[in-house]
mmCIF file of C-alpha atoms in Angstrom:
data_model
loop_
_atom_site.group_PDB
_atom_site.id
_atom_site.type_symbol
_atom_site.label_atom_id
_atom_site.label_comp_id
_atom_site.label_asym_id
_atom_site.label_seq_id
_atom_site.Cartn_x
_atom_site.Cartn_y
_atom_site.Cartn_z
ATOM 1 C CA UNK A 1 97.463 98.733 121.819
ATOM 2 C CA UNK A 2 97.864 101.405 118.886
ATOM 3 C CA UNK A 3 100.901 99.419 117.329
ATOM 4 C CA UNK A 4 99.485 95.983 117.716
ATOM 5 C CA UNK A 5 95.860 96.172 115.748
ATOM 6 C CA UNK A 6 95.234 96.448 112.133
ATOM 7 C CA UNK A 7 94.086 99.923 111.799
ATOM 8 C CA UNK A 8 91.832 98.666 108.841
ATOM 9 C CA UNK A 9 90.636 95.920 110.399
ATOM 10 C CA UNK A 10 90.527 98.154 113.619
ATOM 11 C CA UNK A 11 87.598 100.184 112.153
ATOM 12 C CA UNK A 12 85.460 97.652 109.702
ATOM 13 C CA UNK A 13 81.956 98.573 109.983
ATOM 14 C CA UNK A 14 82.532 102.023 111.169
ATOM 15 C CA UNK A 15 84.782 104.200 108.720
ATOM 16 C CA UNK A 16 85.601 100.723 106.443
ATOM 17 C CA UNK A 17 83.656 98.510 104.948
ATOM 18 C CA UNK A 18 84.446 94.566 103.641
ATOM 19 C CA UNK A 19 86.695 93.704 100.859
ATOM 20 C CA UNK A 20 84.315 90.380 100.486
ATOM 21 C CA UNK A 21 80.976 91.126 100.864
ATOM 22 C CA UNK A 22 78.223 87.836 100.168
ATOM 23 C CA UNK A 23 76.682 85.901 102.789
ATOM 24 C CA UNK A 24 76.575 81.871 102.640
ATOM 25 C CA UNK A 25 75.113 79.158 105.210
ATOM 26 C CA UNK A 26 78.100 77.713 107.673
ATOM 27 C CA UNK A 27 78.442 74.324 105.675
ATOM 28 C CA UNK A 28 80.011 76.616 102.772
ATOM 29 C CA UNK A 29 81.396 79.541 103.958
ATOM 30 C CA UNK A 30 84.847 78.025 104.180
ATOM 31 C CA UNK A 31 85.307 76.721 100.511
ATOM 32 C CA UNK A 32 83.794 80.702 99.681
ATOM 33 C CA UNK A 33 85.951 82.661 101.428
ATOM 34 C CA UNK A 34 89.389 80.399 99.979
ATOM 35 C CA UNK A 35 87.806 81.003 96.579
ATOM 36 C CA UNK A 36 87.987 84.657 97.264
ATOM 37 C CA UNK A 37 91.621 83.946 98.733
ATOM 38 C CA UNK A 38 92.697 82.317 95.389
ATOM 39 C CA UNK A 39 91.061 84.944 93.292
ATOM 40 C CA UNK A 40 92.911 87.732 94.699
ATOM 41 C CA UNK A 41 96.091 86.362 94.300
ATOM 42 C CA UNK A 42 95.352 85.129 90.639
ATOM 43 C CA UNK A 43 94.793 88.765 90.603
ATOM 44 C CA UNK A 44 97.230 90.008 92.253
ATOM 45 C CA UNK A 45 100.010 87.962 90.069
ATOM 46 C CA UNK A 46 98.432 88.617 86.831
ATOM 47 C CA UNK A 47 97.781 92.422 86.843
ATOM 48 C CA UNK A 48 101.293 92.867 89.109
ATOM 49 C CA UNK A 49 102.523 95.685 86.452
ATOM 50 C CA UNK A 50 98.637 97.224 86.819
ATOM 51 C CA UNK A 51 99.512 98.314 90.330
ATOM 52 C CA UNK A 52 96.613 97.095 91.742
ATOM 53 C CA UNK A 53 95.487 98.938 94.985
ATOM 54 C CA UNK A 54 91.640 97.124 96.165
ATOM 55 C CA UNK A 55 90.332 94.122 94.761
ATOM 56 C CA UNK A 56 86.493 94.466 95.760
ATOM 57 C CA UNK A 57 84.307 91.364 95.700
ATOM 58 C CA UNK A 58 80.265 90.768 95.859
ATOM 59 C CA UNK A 59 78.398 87.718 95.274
ATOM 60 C CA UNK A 60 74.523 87.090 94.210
ATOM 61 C CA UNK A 61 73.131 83.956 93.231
ATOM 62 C CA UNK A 62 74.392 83.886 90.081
ATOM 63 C CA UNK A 63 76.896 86.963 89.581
ATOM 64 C CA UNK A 64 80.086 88.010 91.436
ATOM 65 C CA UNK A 65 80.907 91.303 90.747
ATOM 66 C CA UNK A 66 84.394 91.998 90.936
ATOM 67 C CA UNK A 67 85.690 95.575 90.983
ATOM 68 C CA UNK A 68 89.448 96.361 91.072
ATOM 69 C CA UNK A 69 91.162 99.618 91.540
ATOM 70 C CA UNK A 70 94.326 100.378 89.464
ATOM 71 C CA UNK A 71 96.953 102.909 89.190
ATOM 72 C CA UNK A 72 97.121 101.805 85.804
ATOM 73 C CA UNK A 73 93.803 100.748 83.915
ATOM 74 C CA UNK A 74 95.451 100.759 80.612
ATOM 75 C CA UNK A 75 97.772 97.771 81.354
ATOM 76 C CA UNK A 76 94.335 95.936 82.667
ATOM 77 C CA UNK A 77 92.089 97.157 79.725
ATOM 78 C CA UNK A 78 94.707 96.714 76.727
ATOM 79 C CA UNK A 79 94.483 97.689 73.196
ATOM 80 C CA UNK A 80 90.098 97.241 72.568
ATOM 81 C CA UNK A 81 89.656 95.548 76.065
ATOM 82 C CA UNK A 82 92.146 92.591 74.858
ATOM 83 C CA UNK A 83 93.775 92.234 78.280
ATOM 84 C CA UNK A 84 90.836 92.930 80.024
ATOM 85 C CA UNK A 85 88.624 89.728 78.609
ATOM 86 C CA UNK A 86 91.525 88.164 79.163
ATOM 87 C CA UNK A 87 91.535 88.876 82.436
ATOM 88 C CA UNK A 88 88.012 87.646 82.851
ATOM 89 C CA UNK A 89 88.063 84.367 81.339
ATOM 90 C CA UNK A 90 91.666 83.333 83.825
ATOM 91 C CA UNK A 91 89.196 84.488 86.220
ATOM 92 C CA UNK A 92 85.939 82.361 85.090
ATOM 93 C CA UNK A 93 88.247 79.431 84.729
ATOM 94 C CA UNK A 94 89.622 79.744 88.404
ATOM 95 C CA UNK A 95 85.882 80.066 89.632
ATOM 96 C CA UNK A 96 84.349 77.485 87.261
ATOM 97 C CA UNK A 97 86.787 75.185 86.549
ATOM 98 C CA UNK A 98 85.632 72.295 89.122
ATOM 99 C CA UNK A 99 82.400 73.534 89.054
ATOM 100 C CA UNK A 100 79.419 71.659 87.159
ATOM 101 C CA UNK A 101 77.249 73.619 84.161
ATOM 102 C CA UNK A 102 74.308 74.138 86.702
ATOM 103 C CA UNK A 103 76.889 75.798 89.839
ATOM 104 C CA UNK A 104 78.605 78.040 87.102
ATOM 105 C CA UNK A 105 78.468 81.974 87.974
ATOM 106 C CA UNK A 106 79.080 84.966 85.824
ATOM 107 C CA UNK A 107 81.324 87.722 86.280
ATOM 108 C CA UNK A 108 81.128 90.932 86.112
ATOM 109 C CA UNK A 109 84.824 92.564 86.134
ATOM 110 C CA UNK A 110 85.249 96.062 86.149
ATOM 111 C CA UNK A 111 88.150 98.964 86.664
ATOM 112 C CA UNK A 112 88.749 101.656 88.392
ATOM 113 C CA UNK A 113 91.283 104.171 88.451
ATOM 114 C CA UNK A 114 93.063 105.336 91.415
ATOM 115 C CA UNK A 115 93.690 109.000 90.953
ATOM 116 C CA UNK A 116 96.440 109.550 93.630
ATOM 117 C CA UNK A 117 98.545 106.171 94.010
ATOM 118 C CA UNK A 118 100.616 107.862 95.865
ATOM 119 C CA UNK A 119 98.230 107.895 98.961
ATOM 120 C CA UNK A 120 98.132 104.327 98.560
ATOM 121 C CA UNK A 121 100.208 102.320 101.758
ATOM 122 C CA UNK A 122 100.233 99.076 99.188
ATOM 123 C CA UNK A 123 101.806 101.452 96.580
ATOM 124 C CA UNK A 124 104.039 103.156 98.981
ATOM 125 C CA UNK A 125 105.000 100.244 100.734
ATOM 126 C CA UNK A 126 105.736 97.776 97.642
ATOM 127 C CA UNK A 127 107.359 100.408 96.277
ATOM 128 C CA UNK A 128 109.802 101.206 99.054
ATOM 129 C CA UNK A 129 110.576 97.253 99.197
ATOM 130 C CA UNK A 130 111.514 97.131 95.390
ATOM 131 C CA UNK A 131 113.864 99.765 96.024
ATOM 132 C CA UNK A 132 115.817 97.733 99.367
ATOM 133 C CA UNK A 133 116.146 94.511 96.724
ATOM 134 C CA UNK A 134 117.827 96.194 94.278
ATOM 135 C CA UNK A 135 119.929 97.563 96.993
ATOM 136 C CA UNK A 136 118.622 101.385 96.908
ATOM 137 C CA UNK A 137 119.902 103.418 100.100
ATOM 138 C CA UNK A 138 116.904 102.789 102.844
ATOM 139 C CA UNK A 139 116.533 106.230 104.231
ATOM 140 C CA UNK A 140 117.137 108.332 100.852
ATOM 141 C CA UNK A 141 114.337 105.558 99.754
ATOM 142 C CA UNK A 142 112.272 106.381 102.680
ATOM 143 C CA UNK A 143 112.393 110.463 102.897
ATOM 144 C CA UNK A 144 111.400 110.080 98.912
ATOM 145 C CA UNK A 145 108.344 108.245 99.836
ATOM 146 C CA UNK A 146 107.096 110.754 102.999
ATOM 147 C CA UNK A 147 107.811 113.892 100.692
ATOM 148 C CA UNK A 148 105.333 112.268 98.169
ATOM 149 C CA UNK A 149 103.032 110.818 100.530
ATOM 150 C CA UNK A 150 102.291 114.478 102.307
ATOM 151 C CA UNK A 151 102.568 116.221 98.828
ATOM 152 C CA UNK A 152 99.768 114.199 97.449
ATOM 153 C CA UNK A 153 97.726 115.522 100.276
ATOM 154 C CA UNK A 154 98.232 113.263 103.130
ATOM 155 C CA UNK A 155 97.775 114.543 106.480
ATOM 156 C CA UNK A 156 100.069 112.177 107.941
ATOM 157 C CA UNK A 157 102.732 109.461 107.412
ATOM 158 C CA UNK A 158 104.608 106.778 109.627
ATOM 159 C CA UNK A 159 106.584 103.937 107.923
ATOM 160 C CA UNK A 160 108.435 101.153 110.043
ATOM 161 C CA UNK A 161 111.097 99.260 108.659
ATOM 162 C CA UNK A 162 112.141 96.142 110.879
ATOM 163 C CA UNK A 163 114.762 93.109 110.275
ATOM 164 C CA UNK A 164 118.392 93.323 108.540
ATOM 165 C CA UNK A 165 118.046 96.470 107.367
ATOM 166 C CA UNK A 166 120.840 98.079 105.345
ATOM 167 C CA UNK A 167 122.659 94.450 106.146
ATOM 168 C CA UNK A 168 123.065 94.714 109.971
ATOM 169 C CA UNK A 169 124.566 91.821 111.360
ATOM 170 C CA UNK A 170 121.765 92.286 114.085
ATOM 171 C CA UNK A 171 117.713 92.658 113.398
ATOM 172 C CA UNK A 172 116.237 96.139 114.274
ATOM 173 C CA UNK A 173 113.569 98.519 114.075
ATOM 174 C CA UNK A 174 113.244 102.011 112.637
ATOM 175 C CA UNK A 175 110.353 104.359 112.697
ATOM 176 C CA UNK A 176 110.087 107.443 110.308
ATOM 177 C CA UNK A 177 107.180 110.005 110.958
ATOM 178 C CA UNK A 178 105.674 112.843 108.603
ATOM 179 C CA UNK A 179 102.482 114.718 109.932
ATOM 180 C CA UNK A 180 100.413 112.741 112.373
ATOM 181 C CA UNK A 181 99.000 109.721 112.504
ATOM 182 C CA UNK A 182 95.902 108.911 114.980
ATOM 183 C CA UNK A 183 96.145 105.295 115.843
ATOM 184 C CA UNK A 184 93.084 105.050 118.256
ATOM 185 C CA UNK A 185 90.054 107.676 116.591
ATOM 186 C CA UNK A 186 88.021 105.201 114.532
ATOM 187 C CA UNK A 187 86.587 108.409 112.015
ATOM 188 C CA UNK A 188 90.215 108.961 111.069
ATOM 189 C CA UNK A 189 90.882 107.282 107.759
ATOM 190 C CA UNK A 190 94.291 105.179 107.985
ATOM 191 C CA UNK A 191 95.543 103.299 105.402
ATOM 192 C CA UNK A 192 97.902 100.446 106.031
ATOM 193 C CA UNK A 193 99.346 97.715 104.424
ATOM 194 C CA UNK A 194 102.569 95.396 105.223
ATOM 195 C CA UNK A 195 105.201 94.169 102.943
ATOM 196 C CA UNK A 196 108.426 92.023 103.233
ATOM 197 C CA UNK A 197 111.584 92.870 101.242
ATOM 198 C CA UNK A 198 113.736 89.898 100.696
ATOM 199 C CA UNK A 199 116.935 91.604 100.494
ATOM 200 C CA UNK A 200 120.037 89.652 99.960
ATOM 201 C CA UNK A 201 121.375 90.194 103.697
ATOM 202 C CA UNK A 202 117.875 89.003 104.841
ATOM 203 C CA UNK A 203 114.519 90.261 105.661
ATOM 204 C CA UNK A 204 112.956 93.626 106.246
ATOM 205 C CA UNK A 205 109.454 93.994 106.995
ATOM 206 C CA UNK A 206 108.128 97.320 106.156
ATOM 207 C CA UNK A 207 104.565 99.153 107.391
ATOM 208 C CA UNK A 208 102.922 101.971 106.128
ATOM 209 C CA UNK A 209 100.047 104.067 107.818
ATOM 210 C CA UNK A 210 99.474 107.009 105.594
ATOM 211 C CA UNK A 211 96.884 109.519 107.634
ATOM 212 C CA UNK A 212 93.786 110.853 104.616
ATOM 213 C CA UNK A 213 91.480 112.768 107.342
ATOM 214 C CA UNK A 214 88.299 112.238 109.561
ATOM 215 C CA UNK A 215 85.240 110.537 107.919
ATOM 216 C CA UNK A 216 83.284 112.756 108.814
ATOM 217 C CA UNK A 217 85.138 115.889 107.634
ATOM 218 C CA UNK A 218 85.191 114.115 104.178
ATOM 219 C CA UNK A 219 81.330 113.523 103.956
ATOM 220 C CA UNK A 220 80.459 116.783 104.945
#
């Protein structure tokens, strides 16, 4: 079953924690968790050269803290914190704008740096998928990204590329391994993250699992 869970979602409440973290009553849980949805990729679109890694939300009463990891916090900030109120008021007006004066929430944005993106599977993985558009050779592409990956400090790698790949006139899969990677110990800490990569002979799905360590080796 290693291959067919989410190893993030795989080990929520035990080595990860929520990306959304609030609580509301049933009758509005649904309109709160799409307004999360639409955040993130309002997000996600406007700070795309950022390099955005986590977007972290929490919700009181009348605050939602919103906390975003970066590779790049100068493109978010900006010359004086230009970009960054920016930023903030797109966001207000996504969360506020069909909201009445009494419902209206504040937010508190803030940024932090990620100080190894390349131990990052969204990183790795969006990165790898730029490089198959504009037609970059798939394995030179891929041994690139594992000698990175394991010189940044990763204990393990595996990246799966499946579809057209390199323009085949039939879909397969290839897997590409660096280190190890524990699929079924819930203290190891796995990132993952999916991509596609709409090539122009079709689609390629790629997957990255970069191995960081045991939990509890890294608390201790």
């Amino acid at each position: 079953m290693g291959q067919k869970v989410n190893p993030i979602g795989f080990r929520l409440g035990n080595t990860f924690t929520w990306k959304s973290r609030w609580f509301m009553p049933k009758s509005t849980y649904a309109k709160t968790a799409y307004e999360d949805y639409r955040l993130r990729r309002f997000l996600e679109k406007e700070l795309a050269n950022a390099q955005v890694v986590e977007i972290d939300i929490e919700r009181s009463a009348l605050v939602i803290k919103i906390v975003l990891q970066v590779a790049r916090p100068g493109v978010v900030i900006g010359r004086g914190g230009t970009n960054l109120e920016k930023t903030k008021k797109g966001v207000e007006q996504v969360l506020n704008a069909h909201k009445q004066s009494k419902d209206r929430v504040k937010i508190d944005l803030r940024v932090e740096e990620v100080k190894k993106p390349d131990l990052s599977a969204k990183l790795v993985a969006e990165r790898i998928a730029q490089q198959l558009i504009k037609r970059y050779p798939h394995r030179r592409a891929v041994n690139q990204a594992l000698e990175k990956v394991m010189q940044a400090g990763a204990k393990g790698v595996k990246i799966v590329f499946s579809g057209r790949i390199a323009g085949a006139e039939i879909g397969r899969t290839e897997k590409y391994f660096a280190g190890s990677v524990p699929t079924q110990t819930l203290r190891a800490i796995v990132d993952y993250y999916q991509v596609p990569a709409h090539t122009r002979s079709g689609y390629v799905g790629i997957k990255v699992w970069i191995y960081k360590g045991e939990a509890v080796a890294l608390s201790a």
